[in-house]
Short mmCIF file of C-alpha atoms in Angstrom, two decimals:
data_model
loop_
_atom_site.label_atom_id
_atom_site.label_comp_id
_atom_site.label_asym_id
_atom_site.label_seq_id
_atom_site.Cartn_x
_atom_site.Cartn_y
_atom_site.Cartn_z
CA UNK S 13 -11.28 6.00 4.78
CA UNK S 14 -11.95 9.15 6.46
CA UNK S 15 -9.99 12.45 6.44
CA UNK S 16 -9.36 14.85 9.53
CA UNK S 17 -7.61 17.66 11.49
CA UNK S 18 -7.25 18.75 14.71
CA UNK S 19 -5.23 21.15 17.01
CA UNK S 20 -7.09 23.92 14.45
CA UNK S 21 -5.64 22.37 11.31
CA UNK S 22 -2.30 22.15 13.13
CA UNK S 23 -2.57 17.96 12.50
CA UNK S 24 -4.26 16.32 9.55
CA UNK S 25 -5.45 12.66 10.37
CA UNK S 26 -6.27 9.82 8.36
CA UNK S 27 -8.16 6.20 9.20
CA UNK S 28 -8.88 3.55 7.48
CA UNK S 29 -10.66 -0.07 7.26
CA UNK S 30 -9.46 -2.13 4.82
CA UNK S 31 -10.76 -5.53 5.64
CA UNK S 32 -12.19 -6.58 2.66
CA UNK S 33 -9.63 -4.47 0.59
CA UNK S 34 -6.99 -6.56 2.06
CA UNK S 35 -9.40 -10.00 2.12
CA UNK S 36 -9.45 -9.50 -1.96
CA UNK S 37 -5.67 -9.31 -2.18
CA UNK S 38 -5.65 -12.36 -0.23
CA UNK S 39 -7.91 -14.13 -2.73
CA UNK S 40 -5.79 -12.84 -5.46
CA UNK S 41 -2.37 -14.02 -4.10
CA UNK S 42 -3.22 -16.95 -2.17
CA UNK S 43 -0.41 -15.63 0.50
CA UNK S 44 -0.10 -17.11 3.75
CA UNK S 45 -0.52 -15.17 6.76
CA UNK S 46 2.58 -13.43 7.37
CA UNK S 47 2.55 -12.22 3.43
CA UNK S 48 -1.11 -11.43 4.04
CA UNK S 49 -0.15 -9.30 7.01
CA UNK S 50 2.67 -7.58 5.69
CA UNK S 51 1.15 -6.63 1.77
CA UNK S 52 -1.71 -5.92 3.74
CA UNK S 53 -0.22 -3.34 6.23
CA UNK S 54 1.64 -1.33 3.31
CA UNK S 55 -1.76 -1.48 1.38
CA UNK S 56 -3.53 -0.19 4.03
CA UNK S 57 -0.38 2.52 4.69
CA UNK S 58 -0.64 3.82 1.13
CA UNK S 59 -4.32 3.98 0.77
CA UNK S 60 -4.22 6.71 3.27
CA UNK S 61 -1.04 8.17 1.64
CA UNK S 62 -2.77 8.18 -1.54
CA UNK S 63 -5.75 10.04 -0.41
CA UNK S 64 -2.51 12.98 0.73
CA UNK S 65 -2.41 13.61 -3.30
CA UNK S 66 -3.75 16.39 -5.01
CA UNK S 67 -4.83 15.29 -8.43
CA UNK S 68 -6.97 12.33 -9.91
CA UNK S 69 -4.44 11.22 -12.18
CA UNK S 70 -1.34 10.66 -9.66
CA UNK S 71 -0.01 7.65 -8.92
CA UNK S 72 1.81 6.63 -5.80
CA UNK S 73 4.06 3.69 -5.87
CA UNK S 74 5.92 1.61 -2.78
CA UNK S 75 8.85 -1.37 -3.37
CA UNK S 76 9.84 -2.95 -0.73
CA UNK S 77 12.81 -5.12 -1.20
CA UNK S 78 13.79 -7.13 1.37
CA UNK S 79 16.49 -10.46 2.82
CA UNK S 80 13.41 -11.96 4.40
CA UNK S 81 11.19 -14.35 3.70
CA UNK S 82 9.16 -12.33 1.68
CA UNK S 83 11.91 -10.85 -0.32
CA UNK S 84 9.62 -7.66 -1.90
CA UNK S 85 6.29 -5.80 -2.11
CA UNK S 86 5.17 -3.76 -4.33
CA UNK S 87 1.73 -1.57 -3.77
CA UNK S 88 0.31 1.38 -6.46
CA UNK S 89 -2.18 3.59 -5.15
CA UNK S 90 -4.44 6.49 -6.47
CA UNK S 91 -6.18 9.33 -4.60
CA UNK S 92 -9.16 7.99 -5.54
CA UNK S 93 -9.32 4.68 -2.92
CA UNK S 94 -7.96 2.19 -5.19
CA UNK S 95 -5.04 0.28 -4.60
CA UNK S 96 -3.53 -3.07 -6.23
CA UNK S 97 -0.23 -4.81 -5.27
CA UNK S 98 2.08 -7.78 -5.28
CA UNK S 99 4.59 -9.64 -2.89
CA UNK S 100 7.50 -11.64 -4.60
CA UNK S 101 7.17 -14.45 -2.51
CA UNK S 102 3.10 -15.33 -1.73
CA UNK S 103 3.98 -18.58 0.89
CA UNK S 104 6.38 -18.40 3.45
CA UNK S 105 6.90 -19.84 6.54
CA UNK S 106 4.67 -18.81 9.34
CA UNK S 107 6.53 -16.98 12.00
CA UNK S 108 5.30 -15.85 15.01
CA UNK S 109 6.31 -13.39 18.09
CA UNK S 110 3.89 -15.21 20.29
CA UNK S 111 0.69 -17.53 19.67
CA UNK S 112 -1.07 -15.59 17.58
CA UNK S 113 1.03 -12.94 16.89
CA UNK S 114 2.62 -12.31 13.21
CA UNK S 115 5.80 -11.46 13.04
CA UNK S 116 5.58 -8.82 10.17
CA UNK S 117 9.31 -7.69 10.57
CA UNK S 118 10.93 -10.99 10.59
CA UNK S 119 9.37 -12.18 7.39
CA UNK S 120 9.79 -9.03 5.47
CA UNK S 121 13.53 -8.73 6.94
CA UNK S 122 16.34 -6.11 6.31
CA UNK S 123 15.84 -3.87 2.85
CA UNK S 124 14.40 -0.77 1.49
CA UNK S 125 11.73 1.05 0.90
CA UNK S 126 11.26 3.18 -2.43
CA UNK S 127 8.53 5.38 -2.43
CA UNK S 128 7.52 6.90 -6.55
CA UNK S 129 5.19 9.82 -6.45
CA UNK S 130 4.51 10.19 -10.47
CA UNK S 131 2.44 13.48 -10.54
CA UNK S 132 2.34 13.90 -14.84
CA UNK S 133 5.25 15.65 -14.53
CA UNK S 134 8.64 14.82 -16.87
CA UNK S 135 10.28 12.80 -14.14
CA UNK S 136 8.38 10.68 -11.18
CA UNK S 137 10.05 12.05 -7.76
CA UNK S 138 11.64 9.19 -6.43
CA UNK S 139 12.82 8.85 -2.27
CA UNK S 140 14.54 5.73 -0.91
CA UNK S 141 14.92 4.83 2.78
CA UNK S 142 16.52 1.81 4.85
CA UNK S 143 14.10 -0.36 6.48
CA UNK S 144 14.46 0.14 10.54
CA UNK S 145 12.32 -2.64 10.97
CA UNK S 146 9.98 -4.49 8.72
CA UNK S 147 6.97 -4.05 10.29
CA UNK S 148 5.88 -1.66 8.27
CA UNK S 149 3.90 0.91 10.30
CA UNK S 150 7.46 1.98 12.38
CA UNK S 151 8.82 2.32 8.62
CA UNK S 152 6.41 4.85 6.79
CA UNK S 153 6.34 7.05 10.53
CA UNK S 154 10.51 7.01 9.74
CA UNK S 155 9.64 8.07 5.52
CA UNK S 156 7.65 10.59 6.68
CA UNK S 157 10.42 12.35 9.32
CA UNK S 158 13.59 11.00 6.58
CA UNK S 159 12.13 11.93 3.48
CA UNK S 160 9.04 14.26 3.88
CA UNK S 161 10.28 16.37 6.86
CA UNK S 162 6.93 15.67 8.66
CA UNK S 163 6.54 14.16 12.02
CA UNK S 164 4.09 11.31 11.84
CA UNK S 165 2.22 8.59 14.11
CA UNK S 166 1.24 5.79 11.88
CA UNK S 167 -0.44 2.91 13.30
CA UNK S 168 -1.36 -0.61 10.50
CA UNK S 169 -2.78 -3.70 11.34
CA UNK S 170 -3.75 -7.25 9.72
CA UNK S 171 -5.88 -9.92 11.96
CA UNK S 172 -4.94 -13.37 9.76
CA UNK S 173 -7.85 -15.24 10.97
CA UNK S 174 -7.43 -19.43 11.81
CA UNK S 175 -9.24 -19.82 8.30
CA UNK S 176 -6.01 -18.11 6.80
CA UNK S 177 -8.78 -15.26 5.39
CA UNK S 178 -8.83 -11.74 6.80
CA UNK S 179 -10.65 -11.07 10.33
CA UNK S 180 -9.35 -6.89 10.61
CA UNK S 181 -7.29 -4.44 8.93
CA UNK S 182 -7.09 -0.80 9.02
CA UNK S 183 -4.49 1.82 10.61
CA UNK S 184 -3.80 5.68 11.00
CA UNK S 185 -1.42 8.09 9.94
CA UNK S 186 -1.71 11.51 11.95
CA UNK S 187 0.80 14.34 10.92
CA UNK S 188 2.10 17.44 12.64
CA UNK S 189 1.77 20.41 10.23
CA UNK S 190 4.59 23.04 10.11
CA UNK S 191 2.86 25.35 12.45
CA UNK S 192 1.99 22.80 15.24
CA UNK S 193 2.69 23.96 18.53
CA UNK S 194 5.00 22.08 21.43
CA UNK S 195 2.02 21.42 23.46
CA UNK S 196 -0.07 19.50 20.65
CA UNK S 197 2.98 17.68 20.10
CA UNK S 198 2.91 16.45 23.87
CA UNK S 199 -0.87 15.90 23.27
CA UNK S 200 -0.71 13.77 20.65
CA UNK S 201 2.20 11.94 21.85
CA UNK S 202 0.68 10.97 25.89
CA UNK S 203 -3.02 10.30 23.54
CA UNK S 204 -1.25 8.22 20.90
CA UNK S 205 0.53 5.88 23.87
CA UNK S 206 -2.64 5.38 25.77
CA UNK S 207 -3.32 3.16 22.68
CA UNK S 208 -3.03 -0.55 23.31
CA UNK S 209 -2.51 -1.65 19.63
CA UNK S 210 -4.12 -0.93 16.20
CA UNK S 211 -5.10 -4.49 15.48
CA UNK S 212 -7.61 -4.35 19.06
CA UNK S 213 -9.07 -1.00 18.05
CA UNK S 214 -9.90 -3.32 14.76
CA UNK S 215 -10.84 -6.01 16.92
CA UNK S 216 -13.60 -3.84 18.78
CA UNK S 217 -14.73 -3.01 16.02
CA UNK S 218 -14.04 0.65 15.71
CA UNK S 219 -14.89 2.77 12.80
CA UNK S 220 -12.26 4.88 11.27
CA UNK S 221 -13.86 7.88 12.94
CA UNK S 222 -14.45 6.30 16.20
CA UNK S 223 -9.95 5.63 15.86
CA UNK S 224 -9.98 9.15 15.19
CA UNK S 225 -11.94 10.58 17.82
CA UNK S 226 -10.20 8.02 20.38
CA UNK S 227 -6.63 9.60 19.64
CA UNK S 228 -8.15 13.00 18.38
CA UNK S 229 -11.33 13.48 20.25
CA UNK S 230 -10.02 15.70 22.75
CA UNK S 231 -7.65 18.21 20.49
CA UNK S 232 -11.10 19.77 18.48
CA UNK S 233 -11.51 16.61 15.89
CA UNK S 234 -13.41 17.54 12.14
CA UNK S 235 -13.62 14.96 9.72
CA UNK S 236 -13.44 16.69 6.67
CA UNK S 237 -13.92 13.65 4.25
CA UNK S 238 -14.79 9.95 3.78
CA UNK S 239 -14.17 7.73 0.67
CA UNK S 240 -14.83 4.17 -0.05
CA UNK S 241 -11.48 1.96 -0.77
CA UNK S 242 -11.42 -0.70 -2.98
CA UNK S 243 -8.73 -3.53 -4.47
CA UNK S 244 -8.82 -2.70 -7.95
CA UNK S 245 -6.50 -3.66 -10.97
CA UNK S 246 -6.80 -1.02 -13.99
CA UNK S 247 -4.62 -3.35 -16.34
CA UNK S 248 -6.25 -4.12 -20.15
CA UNK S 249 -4.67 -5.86 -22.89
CA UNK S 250 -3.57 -2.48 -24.67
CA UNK S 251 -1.78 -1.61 -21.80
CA UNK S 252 0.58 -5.17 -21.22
CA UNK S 253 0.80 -5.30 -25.00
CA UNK S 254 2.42 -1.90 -24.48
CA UNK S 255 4.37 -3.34 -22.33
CA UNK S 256 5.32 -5.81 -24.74
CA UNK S 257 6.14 -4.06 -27.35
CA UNK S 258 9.32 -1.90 -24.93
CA UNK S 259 10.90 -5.67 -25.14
CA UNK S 260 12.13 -4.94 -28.79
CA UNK S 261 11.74 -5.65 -32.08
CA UNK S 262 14.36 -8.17 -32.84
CA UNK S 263 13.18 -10.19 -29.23
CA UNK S 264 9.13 -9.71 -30.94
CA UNK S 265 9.97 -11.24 -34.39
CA UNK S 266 11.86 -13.88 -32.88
CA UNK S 267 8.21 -14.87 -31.24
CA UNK S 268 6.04 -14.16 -34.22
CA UNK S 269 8.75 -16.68 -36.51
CA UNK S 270 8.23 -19.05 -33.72
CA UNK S 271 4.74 -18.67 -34.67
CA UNK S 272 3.43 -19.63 -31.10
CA UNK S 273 1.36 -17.68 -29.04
CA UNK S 274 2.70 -15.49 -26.24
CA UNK S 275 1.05 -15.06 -22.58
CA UNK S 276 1.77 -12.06 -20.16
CA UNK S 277 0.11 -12.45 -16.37
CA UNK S 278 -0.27 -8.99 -14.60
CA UNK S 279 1.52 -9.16 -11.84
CA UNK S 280 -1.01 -6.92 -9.59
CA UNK S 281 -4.34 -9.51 -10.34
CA UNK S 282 -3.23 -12.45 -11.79
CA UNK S 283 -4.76 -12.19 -15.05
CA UNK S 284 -3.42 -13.77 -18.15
CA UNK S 285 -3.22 -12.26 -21.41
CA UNK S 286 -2.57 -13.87 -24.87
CA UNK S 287 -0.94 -12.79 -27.96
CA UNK S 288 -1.50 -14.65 -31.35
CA UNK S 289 1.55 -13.91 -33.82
CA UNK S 290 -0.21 -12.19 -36.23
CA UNK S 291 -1.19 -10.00 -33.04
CA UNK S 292 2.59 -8.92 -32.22
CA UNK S 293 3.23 -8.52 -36.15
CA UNK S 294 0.53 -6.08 -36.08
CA UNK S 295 1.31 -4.42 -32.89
CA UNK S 296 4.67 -3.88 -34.64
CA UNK S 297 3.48 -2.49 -37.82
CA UNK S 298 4.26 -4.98 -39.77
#
């Protein structure tokens, strides 16, 4: 992922490649191309909305819930490059706008979109918006003028290849800053529409500077920052069984006098954790 401005810091850009970020999450989820598209589009978005974080120990968290297919999403991010996520439904029927073209926004459907910032402060901030349309991209541009105040281009793309694994992902997401002037806003707009699609910039192979320069290039382009991106899952056994332990102490003891053992799966990677009853007795203080 790289980091940018332009117009003389009146627009920050961000780019991003996230094929093998969104290849892993594949291999995690074993979804089918129309989940693999859609997870890996809001993946890709919040990398990049991560990275738009001050401080090493935020988090950034977006829900989608949803009447398609799909029927939810749910991606944390740092602003470090690492991102892990979810979709309720991993198979669903493939549906297509055309041979070989996903449709993202019929499988993810009518919803919402929750967006958590939790910056260590008392309460998380919290924004919700309506989905317009599902495909993800068109979404966070409309979070960012809804909820944010700040006009945004953002571009996402997933390449499902016939294999089912991931041929290209990456995306955009360019911002007008308060001071930005009517004439970079024409700029950007005629530069941005010359653009044939995110997913055949991919396709050629671009770099996330070489997306940036394309749209950018001609409005005084710096790249101010690159970092690598990653699919990583921070959860530990301390951390589920403190999970566990918010269920309650009359729903715990019921599971130690059953005297069997108890098995949490993270959600974000999969991985199963076990819990001997003399584990939960202790975890309770007993």
């Amino acid at each position: 992922m790289v980091r940018g401005t332009a117009a003389e810091g009146r627009i920050r850009a961000f780019a991003i490649v996230t094929n093998q970020v969104v290849q892993n999450m594949y291999e995690t989820h074993n979804t089918s191309p129309n989940v693999t598209a859609a997870l890996g589009r809001l993946m890709t978005g919040a990398l990049m909305m991560g990275a738009m974080m001050k401080n090493e120990k935020d988090r950034l968290t977006l829900s989608i819930r949803s009447e398609g297919p799909i029927q939810g999403m749910t991606v944390t991010v740092d602003n470090q490059g690492h991102v892990k996520g979810f979709p309720s439904v991993a198979q669903v029927p493939l549906v297509e706008k055309y041979p070989g073209k996903l449709d993202v926004g019929a499988s993810v459907g009518k919803g919402t979109l929750t967006v958590v910032r939790d910056e260590g402060l008392k309460e998380p901030y919290s924004s919700q918006i309506i989905l317009p349309t599902g495909e993800i991209g068109d979404d966070l541009t409309y979070y960012f003028a809804a909820s944010e105040q700040v006009p945004s281009a953002v571009g996402l793309g997933v390449l499902v290849d016939t294999d089912l694994s991931v041929k290209d992902a990456g995306g955009f997401i360019i911002q007008l800053m308060p001071d930005a002037l009517d004439s970079d806003i024409d700029k950007l707009e005629a530069n941005v529409k010359k653009i044939n699609s995110i997913t055949h910039l991919l396709e050629e192979g671009l770099s996330p500077e070489e997306m940036l320069q394309m749209i950018l290039g001609d409005m005084g382009l710096e790249i101010l920052s690159e970092m690598p991106v990653s699919y990583e899952c921070d959860c530990s056994k301390d951390r589920v069984g403190r999970a566990l332990l918010s269920i309650g102490k009359g729903d715990l003891q019921e599971m130690v006098d059953e005297g069997k053992p108890v098995e949490l799966k993270c959600h974000f990677c999969n991985t199963v954790y076990t819990f001997t009853p003399d584990e939960i007795r202790e975890m309770m203080g007993n």
